[in-house]
Coordinates of N, CA and C in Angstrom, one line a residue:
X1 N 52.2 53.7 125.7 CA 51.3 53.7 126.8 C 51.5 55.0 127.6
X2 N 50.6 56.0 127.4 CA 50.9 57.0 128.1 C 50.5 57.2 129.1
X3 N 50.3 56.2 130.0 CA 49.9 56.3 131.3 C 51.6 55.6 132.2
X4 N 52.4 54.9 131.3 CA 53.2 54.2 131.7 C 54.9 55.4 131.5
X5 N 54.6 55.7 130.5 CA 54.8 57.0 130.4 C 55.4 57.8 131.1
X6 N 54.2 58.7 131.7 CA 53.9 59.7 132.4 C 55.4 59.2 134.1
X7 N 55.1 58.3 133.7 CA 55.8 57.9 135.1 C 57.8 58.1 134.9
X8 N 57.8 57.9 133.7 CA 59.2 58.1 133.0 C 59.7 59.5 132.6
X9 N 58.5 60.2 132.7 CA 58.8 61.5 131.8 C 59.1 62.6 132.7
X10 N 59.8 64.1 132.4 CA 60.1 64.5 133.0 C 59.2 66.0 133.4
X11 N 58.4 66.3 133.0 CA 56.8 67.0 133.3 C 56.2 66.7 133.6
X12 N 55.5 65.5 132.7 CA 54.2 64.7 133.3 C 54.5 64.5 133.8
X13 N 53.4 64.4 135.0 CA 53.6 63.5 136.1 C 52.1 62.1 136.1
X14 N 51.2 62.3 135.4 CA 50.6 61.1 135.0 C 49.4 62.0 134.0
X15 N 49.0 60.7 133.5 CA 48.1 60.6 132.4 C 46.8 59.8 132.6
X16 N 46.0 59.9 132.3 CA 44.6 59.1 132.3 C 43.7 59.5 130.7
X17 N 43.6 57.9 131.1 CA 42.8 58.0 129.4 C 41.0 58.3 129.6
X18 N 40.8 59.7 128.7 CA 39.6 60.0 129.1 C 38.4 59.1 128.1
X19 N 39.1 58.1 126.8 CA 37.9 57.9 126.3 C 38.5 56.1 126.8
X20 N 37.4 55.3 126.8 CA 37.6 54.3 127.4 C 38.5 53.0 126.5
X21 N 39.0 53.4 125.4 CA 40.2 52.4 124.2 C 41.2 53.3 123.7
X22 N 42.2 52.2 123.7 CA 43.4 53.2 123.0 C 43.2 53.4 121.5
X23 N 43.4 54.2 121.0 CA 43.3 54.0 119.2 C 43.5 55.3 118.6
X24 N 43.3 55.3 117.4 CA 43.5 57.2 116.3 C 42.2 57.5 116.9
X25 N 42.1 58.9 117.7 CA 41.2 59.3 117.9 C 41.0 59.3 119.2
X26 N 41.6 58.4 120.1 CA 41.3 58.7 121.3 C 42.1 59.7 122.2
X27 N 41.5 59.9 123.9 CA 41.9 61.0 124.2 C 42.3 60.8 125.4
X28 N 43.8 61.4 126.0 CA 44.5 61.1 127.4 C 44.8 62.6 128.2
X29 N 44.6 62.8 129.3 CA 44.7 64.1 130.3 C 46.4 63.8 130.2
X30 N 47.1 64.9 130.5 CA 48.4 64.8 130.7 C 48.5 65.7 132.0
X31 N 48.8 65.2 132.9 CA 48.8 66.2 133.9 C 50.3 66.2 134.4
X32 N 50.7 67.8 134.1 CA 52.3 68.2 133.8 C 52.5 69.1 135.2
X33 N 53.6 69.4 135.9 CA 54.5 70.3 137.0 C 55.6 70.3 136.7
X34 N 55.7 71.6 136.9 CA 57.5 72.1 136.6 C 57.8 73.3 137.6
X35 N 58.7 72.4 138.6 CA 58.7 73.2 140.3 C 56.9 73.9 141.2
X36 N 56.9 74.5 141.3 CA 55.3 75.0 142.0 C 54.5 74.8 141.0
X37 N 54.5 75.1 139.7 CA 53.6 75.3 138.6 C 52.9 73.9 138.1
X38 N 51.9 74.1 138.1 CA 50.8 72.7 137.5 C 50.1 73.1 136.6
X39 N 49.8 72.5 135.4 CA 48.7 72.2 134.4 C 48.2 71.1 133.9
X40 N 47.2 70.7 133.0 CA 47.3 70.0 132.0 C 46.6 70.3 130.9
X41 N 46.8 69.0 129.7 CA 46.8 69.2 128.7 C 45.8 68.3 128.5
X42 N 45.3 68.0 127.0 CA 44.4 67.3 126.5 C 45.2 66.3 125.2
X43 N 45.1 65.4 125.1 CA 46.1 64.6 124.2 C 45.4 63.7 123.5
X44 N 45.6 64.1 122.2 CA 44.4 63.1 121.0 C 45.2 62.5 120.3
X45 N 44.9 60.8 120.3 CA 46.2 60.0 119.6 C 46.1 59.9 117.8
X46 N 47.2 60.2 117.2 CA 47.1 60.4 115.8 C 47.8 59.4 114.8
X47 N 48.4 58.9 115.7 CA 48.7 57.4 115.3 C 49.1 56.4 116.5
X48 N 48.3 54.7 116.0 CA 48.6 53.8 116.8 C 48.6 52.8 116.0
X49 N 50.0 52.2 116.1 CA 50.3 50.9 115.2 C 51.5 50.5 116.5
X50 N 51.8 49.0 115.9 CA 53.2 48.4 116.6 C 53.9 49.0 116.8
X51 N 54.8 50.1 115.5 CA 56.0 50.8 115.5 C 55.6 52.0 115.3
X52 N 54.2 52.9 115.5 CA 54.8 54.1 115.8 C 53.5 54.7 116.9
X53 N 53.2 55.5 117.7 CA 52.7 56.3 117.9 C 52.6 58.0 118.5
X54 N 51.8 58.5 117.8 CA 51.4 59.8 118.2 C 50.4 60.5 118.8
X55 N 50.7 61.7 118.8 CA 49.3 62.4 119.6 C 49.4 63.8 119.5
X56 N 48.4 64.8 119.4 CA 48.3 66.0 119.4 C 48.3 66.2 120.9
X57 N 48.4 67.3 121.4 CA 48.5 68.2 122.7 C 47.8 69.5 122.9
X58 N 46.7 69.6 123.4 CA 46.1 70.8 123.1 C 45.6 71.2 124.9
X59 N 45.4 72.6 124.7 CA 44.7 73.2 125.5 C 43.5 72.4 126.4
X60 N 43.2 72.4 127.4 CA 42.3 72.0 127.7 C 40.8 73.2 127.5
X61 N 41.3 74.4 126.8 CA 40.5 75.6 127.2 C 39.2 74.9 125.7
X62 N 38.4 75.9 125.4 CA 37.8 76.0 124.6 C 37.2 77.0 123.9
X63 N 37.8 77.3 122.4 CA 38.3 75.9 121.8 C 39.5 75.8 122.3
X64 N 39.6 74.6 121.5 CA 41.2 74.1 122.1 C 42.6 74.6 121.5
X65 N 43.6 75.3 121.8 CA 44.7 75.3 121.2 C 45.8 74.2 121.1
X66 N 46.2 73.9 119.9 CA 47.3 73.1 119.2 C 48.6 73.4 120.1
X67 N 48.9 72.3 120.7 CA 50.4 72.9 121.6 C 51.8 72.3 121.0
X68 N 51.4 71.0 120.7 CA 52.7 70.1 120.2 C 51.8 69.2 119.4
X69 N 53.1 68.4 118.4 CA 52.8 67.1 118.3 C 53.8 66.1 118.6
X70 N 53.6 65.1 119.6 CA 54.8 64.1 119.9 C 54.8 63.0 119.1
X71 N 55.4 61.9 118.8 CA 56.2 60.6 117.9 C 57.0 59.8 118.9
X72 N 56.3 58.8 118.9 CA 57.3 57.8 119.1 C 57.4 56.7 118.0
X73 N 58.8 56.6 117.8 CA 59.1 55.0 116.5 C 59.6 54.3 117.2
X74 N 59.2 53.2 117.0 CA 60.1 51.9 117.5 C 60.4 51.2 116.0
X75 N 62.0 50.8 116.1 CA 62.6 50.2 114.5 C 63.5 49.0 115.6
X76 N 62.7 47.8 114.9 CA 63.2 46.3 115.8 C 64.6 46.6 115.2
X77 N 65.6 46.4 116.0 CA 67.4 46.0 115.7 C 67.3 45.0 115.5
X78 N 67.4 43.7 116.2 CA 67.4 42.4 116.1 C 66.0 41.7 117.1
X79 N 66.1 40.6 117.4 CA 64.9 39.6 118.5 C 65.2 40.3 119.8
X80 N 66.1 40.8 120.4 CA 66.4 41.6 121.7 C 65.9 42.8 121.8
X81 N 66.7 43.8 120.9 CA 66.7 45.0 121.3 C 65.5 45.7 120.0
X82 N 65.4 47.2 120.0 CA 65.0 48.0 119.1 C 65.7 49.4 119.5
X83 N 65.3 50.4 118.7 CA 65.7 51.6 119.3 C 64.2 52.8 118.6
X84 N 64.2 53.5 119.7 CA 62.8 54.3 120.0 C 63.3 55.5 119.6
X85 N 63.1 56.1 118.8 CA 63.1 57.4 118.7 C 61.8 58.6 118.8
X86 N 61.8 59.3 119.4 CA 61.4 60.6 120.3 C 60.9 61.7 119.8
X87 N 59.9 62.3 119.2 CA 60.3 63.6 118.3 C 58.8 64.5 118.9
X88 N 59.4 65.3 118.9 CA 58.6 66.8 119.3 C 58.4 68.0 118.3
X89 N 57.8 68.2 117.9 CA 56.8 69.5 116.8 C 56.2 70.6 117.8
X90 N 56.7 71.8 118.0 CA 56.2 73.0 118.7 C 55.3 73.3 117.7
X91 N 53.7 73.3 118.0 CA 52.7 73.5 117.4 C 51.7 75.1 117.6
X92 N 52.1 75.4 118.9 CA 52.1 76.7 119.3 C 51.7 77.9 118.9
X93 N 50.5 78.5 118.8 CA 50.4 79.8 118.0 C 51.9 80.8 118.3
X94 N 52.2 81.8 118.0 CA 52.8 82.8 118.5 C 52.7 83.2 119.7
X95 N 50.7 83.5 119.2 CA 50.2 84.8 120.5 C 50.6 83.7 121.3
X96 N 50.2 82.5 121.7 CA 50.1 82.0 122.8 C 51.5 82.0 123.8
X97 N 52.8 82.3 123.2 CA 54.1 81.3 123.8 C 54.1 82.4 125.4
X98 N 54.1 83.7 124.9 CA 53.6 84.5 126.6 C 52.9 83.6 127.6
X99 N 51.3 83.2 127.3 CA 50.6 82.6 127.8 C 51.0 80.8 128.6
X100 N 52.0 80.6 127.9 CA 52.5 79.4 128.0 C 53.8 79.4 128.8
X101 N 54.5 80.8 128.5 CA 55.8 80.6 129.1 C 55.1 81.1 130.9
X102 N 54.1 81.8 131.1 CA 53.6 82.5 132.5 C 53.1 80.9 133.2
X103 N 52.2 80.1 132.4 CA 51.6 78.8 132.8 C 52.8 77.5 133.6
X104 N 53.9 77.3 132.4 CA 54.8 76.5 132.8 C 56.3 77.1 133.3
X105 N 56.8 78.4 133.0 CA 57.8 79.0 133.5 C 58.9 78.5 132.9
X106 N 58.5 78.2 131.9 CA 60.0 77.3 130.8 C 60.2 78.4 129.4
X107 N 61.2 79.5 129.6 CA 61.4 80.4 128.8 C 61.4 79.6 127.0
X108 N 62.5 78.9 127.1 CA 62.7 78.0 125.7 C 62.2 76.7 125.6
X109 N 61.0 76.7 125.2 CA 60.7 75.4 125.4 C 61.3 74.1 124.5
X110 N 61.2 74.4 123.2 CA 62.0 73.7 122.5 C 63.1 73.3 123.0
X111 N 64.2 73.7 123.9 CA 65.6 73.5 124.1 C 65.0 72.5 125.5
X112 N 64.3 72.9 126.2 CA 63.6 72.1 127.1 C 63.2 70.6 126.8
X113 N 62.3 70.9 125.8 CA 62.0 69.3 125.4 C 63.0 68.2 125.1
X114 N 63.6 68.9 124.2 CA 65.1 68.2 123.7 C 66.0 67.8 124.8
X115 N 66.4 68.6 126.2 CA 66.3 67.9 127.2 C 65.9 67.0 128.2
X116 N 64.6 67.4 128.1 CA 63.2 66.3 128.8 C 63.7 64.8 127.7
X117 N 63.5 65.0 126.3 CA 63.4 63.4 125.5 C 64.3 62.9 126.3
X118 N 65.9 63.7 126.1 CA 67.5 62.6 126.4 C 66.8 61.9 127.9
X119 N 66.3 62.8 128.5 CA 66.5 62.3 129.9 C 65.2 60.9 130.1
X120 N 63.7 61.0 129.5 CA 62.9 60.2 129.2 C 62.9 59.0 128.7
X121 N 64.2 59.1 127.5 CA 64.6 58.1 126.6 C 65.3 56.8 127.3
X122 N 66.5 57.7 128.3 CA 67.4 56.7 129.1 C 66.4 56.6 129.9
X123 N 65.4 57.0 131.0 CA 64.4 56.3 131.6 C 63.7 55.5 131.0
X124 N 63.2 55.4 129.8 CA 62.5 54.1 129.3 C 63.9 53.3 129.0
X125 N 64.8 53.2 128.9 CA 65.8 52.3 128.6 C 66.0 51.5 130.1
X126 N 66.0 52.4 131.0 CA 66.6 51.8 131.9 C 65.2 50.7 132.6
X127 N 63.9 51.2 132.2 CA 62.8 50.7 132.8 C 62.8 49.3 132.3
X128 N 63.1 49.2 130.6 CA 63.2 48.1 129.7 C 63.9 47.1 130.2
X129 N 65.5 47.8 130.1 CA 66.3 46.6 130.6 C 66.2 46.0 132.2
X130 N 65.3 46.8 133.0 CA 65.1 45.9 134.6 C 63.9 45.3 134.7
X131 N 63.1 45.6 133.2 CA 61.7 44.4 133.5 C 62.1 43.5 132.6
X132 N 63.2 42.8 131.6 CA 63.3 42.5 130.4 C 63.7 41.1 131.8
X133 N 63.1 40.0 131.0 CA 63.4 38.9 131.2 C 62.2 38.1 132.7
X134 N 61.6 39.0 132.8 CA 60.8 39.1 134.2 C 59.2 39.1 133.7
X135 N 59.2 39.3 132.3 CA 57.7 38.8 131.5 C 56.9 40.1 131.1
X136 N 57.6 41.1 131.6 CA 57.2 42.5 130.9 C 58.3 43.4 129.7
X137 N 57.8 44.0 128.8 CA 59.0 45.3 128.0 C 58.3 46.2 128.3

């Protein structure tokens, strides 16, 4: 749910789904800040099943540039728990990473992300275990 998301994460600050169903193919605004700087993105989902989803990241410009690709897996542990794993693909032309590092002010972004996940991850963990038993995951 990338609108639920957006609320966990550590850039986004929300999402809106521009086509009206979730599914392969559809498409969510990512609207990201990092200190004064604002953007967003354009996000087309590339997989949606129970245990995994994805989505491309692209430019809002046109045409569009390829920015990332994100993954999420969910692998059930037992009837309680599961564990979610996180993964990020820098999809990025070259020319672009100037244009990207001036836009968001994040020199390495890779080392960034990898940051942003840990800290995203334990926010969805922590959101899980305070709605878990209250009739929401």
């Amino acid at each position: 749910d990338p609108v639920l998301m957006a609320t966990l994460g550590q850039e986004v600050v929300s999402a809106t789904w521009l086509d009206s169903e979730a599914g392969v193919g559809r498409r969510f605004r990512g609207n990201n800040r990092q200190g004064r700087r604002k953007w967003h993105t354009v996000c087309t989902v590339t997989d949606h099943t129970d245990s995994l989803f994805g989505y491309d990241v692209h430019t809002p410009t046109r045409p569009p540039i390829l920015i990332s690709h994100w993954q999420y897996e969910v692998e059930p542990i037992d009837d309680d728990r599961c564990r979610v794993t996180e993964t990020n693909w820098i999809r990025v032309p070259a020319w672009f990473v100037p244009f990207a590092v001036t836009i968001t002010g994040i020199m390495n972004r890779p080392d960034a992300n990898n940051r942003h996940i840990n800290l995203t991850l334990n926010a969805l963990k922590e959101h899980v275990e305070s709605h878990r038993g209250a009739g929401t995951s």
